[in-house]
mmCIF file of C-alpha atoms in Angstrom:
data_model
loop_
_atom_site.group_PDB
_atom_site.id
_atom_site.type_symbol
_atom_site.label_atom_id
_atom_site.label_comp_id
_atom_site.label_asym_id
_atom_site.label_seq_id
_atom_site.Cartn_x
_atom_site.Cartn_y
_atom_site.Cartn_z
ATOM 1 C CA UNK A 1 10.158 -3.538 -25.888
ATOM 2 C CA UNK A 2 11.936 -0.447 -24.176
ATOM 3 C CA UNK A 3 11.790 0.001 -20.651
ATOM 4 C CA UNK A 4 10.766 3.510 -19.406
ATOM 5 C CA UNK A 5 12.533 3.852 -16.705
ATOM 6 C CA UNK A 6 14.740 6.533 -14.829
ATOM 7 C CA UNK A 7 18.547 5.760 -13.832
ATOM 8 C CA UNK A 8 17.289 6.349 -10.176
ATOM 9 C CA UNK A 9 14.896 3.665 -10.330
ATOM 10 C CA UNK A 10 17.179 1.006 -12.172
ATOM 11 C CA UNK A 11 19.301 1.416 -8.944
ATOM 12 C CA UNK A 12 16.799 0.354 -6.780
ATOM 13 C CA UNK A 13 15.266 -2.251 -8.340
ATOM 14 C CA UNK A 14 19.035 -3.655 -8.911
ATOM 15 C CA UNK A 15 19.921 -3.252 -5.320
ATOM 16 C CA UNK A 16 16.869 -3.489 -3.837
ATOM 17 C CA UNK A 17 14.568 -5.347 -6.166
ATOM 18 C CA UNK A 18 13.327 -9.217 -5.888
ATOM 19 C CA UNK A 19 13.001 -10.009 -9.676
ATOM 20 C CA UNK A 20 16.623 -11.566 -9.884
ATOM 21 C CA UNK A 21 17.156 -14.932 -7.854
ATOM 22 C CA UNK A 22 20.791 -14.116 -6.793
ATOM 23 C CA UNK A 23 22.765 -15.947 -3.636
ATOM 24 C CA UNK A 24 23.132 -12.255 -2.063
ATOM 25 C CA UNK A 25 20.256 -10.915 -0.225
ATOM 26 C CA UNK A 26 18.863 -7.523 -1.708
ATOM 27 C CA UNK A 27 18.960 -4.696 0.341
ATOM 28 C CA UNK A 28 16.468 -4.255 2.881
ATOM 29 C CA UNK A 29 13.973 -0.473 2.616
ATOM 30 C CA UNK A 30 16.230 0.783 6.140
ATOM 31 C CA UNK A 31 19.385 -0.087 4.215
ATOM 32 C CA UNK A 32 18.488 1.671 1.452
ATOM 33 C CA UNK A 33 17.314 4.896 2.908
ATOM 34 C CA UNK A 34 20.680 4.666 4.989
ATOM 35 C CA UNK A 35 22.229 4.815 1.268
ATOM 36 C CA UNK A 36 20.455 7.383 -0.079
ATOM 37 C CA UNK A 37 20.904 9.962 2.887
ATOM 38 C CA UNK A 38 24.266 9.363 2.613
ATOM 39 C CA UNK A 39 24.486 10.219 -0.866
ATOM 40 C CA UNK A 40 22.384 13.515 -0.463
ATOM 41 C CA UNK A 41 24.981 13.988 1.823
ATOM 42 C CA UNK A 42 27.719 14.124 -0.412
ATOM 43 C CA UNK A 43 28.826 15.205 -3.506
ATOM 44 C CA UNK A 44 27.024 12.587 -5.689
ATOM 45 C CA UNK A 45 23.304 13.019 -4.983
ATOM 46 C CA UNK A 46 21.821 10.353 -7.441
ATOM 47 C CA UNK A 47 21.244 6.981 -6.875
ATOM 48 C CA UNK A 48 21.888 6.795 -10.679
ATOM 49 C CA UNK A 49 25.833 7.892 -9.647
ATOM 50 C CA UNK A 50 26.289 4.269 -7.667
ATOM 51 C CA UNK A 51 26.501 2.502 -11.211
ATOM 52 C CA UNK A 52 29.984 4.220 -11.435
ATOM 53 C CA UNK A 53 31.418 2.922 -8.169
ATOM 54 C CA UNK A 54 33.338 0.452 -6.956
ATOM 55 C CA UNK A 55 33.290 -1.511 -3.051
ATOM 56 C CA UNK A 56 35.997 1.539 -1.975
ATOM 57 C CA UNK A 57 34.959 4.202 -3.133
ATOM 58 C CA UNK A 58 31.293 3.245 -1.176
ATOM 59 C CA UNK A 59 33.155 2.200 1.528
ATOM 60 C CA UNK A 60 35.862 4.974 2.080
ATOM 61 C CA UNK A 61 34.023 8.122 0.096
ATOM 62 C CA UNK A 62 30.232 7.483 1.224
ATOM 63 C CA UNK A 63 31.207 5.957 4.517
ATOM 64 C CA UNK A 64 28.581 2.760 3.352
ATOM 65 C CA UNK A 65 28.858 -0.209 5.715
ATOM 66 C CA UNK A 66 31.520 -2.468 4.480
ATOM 67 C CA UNK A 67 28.587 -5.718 4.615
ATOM 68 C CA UNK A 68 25.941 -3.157 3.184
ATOM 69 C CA UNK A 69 28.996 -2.419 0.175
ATOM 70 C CA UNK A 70 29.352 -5.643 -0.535
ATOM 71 C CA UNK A 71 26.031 -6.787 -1.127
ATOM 72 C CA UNK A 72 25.487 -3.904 -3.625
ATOM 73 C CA UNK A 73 28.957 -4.550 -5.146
ATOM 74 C CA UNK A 74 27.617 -8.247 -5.852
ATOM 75 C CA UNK A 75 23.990 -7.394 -6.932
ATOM 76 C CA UNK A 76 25.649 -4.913 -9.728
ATOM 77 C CA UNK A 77 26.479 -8.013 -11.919
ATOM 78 C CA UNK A 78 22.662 -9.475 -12.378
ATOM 79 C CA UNK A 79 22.228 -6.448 -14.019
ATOM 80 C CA UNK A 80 21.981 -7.539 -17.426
ATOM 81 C CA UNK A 81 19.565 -10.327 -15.568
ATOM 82 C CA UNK A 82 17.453 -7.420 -13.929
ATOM 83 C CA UNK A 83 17.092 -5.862 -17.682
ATOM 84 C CA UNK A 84 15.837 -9.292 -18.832
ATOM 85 C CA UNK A 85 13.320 -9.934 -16.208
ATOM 86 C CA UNK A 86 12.057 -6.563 -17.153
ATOM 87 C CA UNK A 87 11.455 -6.932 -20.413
ATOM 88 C CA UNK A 88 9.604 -10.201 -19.642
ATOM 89 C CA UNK A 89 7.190 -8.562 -17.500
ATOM 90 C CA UNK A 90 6.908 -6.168 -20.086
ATOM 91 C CA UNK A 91 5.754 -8.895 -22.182
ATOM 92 C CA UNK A 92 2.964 -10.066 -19.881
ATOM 93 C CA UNK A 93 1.783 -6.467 -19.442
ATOM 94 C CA UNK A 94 3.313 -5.803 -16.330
ATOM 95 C CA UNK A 95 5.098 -2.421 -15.398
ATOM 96 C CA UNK A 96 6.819 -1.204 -12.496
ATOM 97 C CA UNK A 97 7.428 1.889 -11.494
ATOM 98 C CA UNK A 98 9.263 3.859 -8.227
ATOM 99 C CA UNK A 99 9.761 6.049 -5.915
ATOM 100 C CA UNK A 100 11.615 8.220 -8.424
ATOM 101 C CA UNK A 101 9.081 8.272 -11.161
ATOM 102 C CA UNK A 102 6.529 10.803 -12.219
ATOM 103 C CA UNK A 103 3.792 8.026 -11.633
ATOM 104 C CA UNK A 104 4.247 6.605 -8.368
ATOM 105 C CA UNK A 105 1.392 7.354 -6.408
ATOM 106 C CA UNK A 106 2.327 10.471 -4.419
ATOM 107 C CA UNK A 107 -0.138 9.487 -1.864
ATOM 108 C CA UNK A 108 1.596 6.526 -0.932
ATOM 109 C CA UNK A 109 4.741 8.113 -0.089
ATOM 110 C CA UNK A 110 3.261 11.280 1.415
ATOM 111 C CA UNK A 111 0.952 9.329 3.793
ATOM 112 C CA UNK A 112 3.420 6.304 4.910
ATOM 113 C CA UNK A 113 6.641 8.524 4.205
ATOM 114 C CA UNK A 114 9.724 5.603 4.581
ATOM 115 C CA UNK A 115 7.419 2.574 4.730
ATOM 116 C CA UNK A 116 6.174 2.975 1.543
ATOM 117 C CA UNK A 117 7.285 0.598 -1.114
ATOM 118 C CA UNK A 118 10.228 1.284 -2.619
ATOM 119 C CA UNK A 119 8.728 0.062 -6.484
ATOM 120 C CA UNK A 120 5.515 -1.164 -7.553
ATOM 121 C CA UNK A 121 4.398 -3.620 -9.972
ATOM 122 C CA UNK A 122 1.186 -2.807 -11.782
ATOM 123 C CA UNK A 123 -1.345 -3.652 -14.944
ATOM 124 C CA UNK A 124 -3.281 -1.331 -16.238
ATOM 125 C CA UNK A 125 -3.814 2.979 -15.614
ATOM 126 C CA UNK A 126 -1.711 3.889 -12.814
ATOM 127 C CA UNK A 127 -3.457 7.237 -13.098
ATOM 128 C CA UNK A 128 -6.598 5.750 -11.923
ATOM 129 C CA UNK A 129 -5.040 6.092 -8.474
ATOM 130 C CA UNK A 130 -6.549 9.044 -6.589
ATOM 131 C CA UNK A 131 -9.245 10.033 -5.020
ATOM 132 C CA UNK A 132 -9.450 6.793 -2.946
ATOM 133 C CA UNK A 133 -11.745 5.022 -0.870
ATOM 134 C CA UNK A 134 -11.150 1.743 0.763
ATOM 135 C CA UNK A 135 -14.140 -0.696 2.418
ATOM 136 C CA UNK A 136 -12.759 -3.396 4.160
ATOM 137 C CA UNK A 137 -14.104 -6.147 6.764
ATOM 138 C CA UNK A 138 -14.587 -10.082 7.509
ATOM 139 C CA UNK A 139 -14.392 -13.073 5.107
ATOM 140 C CA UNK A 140 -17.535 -14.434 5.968
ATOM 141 C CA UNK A 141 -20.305 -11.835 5.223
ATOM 142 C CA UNK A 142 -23.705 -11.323 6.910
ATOM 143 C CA UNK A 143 -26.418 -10.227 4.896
ATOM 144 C CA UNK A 144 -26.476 -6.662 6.831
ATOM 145 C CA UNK A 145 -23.135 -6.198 6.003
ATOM 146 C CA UNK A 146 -24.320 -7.074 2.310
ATOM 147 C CA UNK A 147 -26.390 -4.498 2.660
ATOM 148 C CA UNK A 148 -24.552 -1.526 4.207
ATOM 149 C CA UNK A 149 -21.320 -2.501 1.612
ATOM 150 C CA UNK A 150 -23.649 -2.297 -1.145
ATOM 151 C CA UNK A 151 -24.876 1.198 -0.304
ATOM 152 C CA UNK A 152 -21.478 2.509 0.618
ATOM 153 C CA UNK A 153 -19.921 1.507 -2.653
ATOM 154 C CA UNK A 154 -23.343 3.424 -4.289
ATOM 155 C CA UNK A 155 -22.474 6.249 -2.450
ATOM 156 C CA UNK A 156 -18.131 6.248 -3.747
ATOM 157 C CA UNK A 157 -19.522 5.620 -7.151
ATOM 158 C CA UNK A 158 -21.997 8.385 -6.924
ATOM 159 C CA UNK A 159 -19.074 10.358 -5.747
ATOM 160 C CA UNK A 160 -17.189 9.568 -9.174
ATOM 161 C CA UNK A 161 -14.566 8.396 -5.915
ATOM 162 C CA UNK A 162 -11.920 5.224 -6.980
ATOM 163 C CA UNK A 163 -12.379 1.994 -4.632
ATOM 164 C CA UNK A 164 -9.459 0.844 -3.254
ATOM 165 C CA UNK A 165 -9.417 -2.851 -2.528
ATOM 166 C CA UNK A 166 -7.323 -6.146 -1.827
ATOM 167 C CA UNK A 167 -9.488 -8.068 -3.291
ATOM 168 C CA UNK A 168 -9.621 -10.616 -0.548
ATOM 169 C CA UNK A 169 -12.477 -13.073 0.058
ATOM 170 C CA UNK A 170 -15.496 -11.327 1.649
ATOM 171 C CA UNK A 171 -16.453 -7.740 1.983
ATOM 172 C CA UNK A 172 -13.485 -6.607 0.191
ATOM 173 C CA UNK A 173 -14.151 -9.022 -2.577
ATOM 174 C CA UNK A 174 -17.934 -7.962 -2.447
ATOM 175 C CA UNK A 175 -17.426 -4.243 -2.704
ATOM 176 C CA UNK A 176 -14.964 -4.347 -5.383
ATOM 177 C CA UNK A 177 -17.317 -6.878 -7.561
ATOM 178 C CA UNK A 178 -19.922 -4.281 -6.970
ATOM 179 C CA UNK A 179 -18.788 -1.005 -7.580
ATOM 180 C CA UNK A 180 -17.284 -2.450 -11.058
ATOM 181 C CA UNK A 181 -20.708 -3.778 -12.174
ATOM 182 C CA UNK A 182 -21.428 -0.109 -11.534
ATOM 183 C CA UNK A 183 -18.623 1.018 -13.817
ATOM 184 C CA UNK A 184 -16.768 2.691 -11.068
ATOM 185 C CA UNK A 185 -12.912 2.721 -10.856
ATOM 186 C CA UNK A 186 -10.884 0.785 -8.699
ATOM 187 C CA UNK A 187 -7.426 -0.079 -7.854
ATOM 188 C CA UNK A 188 -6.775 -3.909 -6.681
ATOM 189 C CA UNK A 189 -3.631 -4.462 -4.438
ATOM 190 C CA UNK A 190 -2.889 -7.614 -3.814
ATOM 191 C CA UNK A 191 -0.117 -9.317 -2.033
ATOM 192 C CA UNK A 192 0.211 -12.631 -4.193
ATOM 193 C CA UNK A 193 -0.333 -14.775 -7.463
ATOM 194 C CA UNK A 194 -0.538 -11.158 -9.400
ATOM 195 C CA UNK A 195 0.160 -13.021 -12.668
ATOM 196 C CA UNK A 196 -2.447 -15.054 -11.597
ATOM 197 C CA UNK A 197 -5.033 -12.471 -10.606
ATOM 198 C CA UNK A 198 -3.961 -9.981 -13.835
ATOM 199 C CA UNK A 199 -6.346 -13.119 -16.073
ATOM 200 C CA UNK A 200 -9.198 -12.597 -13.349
ATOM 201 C CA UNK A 201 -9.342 -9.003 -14.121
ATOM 202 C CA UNK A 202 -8.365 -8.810 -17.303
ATOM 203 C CA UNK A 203 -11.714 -7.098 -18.914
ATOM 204 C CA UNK A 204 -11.890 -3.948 -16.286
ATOM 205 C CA UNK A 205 -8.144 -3.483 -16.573
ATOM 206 C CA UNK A 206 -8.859 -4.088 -20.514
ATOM 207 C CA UNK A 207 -11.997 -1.319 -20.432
ATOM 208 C CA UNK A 208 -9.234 1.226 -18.118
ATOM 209 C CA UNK A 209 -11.460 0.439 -14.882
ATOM 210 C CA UNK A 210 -9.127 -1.156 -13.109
ATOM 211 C CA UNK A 211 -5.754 -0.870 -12.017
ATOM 212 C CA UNK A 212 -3.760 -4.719 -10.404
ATOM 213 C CA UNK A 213 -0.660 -2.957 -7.911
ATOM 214 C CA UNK A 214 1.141 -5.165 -5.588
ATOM 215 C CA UNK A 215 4.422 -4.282 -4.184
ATOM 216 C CA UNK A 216 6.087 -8.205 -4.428
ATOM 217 C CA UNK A 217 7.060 -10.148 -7.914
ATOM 218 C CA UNK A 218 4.105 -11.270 -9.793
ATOM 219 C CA UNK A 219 4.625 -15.002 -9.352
ATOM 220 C CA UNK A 220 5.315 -14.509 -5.945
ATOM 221 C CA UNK A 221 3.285 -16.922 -3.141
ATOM 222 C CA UNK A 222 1.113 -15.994 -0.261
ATOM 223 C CA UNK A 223 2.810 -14.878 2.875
ATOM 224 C CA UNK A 224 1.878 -13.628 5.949
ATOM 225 C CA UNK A 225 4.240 -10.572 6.068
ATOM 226 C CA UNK A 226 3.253 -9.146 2.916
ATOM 227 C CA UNK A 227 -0.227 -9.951 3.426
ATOM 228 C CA UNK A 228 0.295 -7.176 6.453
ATOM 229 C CA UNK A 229 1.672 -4.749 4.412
ATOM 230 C CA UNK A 230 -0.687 -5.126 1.655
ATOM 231 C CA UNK A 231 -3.126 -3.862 4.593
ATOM 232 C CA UNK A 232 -1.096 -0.815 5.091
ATOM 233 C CA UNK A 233 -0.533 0.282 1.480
ATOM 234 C CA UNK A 234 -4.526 -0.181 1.003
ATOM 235 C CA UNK A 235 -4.349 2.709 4.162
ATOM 236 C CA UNK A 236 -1.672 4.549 2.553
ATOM 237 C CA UNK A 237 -3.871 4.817 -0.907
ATOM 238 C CA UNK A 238 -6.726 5.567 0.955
ATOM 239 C CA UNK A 239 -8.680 9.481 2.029
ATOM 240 C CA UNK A 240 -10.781 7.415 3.972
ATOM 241 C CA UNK A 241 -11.579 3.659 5.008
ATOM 242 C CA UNK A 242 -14.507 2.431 6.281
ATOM 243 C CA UNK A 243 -14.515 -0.570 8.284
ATOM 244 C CA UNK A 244 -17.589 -2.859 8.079
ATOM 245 C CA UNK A 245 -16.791 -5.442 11.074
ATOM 246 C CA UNK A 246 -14.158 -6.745 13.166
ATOM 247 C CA UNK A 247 -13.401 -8.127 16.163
ATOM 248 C CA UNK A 248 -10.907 -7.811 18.991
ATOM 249 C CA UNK A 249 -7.182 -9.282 18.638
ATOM 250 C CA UNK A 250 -8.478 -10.740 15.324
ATOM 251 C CA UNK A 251 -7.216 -10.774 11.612
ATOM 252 C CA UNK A 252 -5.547 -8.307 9.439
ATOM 253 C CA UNK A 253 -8.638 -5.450 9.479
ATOM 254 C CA UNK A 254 -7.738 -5.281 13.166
ATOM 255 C CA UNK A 255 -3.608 -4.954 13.540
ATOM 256 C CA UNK A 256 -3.848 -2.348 11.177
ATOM 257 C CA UNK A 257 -6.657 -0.749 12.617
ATOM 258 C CA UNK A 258 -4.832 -0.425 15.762
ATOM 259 C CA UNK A 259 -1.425 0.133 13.582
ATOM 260 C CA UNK A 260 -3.211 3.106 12.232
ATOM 261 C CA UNK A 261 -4.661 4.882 15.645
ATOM 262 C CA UNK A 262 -0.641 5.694 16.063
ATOM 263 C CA UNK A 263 0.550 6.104 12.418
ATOM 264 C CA UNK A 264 -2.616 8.069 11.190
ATOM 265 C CA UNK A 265 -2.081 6.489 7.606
ATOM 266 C CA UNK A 266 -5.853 7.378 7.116
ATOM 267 C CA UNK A 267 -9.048 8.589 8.498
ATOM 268 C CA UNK A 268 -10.999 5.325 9.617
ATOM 269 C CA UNK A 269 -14.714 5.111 9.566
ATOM 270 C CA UNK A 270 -16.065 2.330 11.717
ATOM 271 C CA UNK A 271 -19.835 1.250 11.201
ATOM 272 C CA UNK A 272 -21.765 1.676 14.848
ATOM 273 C CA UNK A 273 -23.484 -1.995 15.053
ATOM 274 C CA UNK A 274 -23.063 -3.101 18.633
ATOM 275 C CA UNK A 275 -23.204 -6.960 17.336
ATOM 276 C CA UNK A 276 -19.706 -6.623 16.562
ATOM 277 C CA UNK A 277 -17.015 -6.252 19.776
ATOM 278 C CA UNK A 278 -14.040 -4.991 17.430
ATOM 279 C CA UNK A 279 -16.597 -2.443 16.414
ATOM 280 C CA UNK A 280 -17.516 -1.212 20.013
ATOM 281 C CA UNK A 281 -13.819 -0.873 21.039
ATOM 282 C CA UNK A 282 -12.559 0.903 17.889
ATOM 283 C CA UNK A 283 -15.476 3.342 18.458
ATOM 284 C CA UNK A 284 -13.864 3.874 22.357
ATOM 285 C CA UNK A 285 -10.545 4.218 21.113
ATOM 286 C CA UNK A 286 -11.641 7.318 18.848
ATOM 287 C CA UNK A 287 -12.013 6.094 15.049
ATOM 288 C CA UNK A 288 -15.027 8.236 13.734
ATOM 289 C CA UNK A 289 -18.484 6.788 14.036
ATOM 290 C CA UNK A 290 -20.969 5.547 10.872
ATOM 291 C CA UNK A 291 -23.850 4.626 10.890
ATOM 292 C CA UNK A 292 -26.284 2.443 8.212
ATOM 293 C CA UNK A 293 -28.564 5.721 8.485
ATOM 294 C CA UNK A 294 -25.732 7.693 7.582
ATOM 295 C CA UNK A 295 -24.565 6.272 4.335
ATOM 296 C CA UNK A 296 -28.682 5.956 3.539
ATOM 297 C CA UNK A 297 -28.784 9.572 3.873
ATOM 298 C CA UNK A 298 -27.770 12.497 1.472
ATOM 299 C CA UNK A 299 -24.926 13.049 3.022
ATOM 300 C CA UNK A 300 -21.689 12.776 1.368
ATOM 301 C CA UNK A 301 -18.490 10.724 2.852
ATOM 302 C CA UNK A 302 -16.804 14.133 3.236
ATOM 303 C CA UNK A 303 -20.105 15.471 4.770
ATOM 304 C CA UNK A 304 -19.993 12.155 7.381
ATOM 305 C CA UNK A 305 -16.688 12.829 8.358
ATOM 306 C CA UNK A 306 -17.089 16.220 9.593
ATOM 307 C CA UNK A 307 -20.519 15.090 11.216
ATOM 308 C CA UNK A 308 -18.904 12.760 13.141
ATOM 309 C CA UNK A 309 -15.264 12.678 13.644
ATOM 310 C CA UNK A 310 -14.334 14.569 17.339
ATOM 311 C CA UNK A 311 -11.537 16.428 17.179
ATOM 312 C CA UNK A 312 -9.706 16.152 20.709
ATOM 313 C CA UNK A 313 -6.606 18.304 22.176
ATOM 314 C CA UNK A 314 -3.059 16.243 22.584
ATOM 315 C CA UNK A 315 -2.402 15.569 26.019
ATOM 316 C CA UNK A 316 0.789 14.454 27.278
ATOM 317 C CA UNK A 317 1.434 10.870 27.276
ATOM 318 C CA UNK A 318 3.490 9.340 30.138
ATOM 319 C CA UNK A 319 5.710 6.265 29.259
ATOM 320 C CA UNK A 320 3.328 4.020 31.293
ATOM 321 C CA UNK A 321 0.342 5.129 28.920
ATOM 322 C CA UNK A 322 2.176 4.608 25.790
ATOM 323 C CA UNK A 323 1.019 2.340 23.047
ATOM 324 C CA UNK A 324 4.078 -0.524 22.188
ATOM 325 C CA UNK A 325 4.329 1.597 18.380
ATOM 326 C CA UNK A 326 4.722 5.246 20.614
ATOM 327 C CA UNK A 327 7.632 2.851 22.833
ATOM 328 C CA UNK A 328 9.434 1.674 20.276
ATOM 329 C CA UNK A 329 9.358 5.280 17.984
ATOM 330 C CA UNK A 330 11.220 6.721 21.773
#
């Protein structure tokens, strides 16, 4: 099988990528962009052009770090092992593509700029990924919240709108099982098992419903890190995300919540239902209000937004107002 990839992206997946097992670490995203701006800085350009150097000429020509040159020196021999992993995947029906391919969700790197993923591994139509909407919210569902999702996803389907989803136990499980009984289209991110999880959705990936992303190896396990950016990249995919119920200083929906009030990865919707205290301080801290009345009425998401989102001038922050993300960015 023939791999369709760019130069460009064989480089990063060699120096960057986590299909090959090899005793040197790949390099890490801030490493790599640390390459790359220092070959747009010079006369080489490509990340295609590394492939013809050696430790030296990285070292002494594109002023690389001498620890950061070695690594890549030493991940340039697993290359014929980085070809044969690929084909493999091939095999099982999984693709990758990058930053540096025609495919790659533009969104992605427009919205999250440097901390979008470098590659992505995916089954089924990549082109499936626009127009997004994500729904996300608690793994243990009330039947109001049943209710609302329900509606909501009848309201993205309606919209001919793609669902974005992690697939994770609860409402995000819910929505996505609903809007493909529908026969809406979705994109499932996931953060682990996506060998796994490719068999669990094989017939809407099969019938071009559904596309499986995740940004780690398909056989990879569950871990808390990539769980977290799994949240982010659902953001970064998403126009808008509507958040069903949370609570305060609790779970994923949460962080990111609060990770997004700073980043502005998307516009977040939160539902107005006082029975939920994550709900009520979201709402305080400015994410645009929604309520069960509006997604009832004939209004469409668009049409909700501008109903409800207030627009407020910048004032100045001082350093003692700043959130710990504005602190750090100084």
């Amino acid at each position: 099988m023939r791999i369709q990839l760019n130069l460009d992206s064989m480089a990063v997946l060699l120096f960057c990528g986590d299909l090959v097992v090899d005793n040197t670490a790949p390099l890490t995203q801030d490493e790599w962009y640390d390459v790359e701006k220092k070959l747009k800085s010079s006369s080489k350009k490509s990340p295609s052009k590394l492939f013809g150097m050696n430790k030296d000429t990285l070292i002494q020509i594109l002023g690389i770090d001498e620890y950061i040159a070695y690594k890549m020196i030493s991940r340039l021999s697993t290359l014929n092992d980085l070809m044969f992993a690929l084909a493999n995947l091939e095999n099982e029906g999984i693709y990758i593509t990058t930053k540096y391919e025609g495919n790659y969700p533009s969104c992605l790197a427009t919205s999250l700029k440097k901390r979008a993923p470098l590659f992505l591994y995916y089954v089924g139509d990549l082109s499936l990924a626009h127009n997004m909407v994500s729904i996300v919210g608690p793994q243990n569902v009330e039947k109001r919240l049943h209710s609302f999702s329900k509606n909501l996803v009848t309201k993205i389907y309606d919209e001919e709108r793609t669902l974005v989803s992690s697939g994770l136990k609860g409402i995000d499980a819910y929505a996505l099982k609903v809007h493909l009984q529908l026969g809406g289209k979705a994109v499932c991110f996931v953060s682990d098992h996506m060998f796994d999880k490719k068999k669990t959705y094989a017939k809407p990936i099969r019938e071009g419903k559904l596309v499986l992303m995740s940004a780690v190896d398909p056989f990879a396990y569950f871990n808390v890190t990539n769980a977290l950016d799994r949240n982010i990249y659902v953001c970064g995919l998403s126009e808008l995300q509507f958040i069903t119920a949370s609570h305060i200083n609790s779970g994923g929906v949460w962080f990111t919540t609060i990770q997004n009030f700073h980043y502005h990865w998307t516009k977040q919707l939160v539902l107005d239902d006082d029975r939920y205290n994550g709900n009520i301080r979201l709402l305080e801290m400015g994410a645009i209000k929604v309520t069960y009345e509006d997604i009832l009425s004939l209004l469409t998401l668009d049409q909700i937004v501008e109903k409800n989102e207030v627009v407020e001038e910048e004032e100045e922050i001082l350093i003692d107002q700043m959130s710990i993300y504005e602190f750090l960015d100084e």
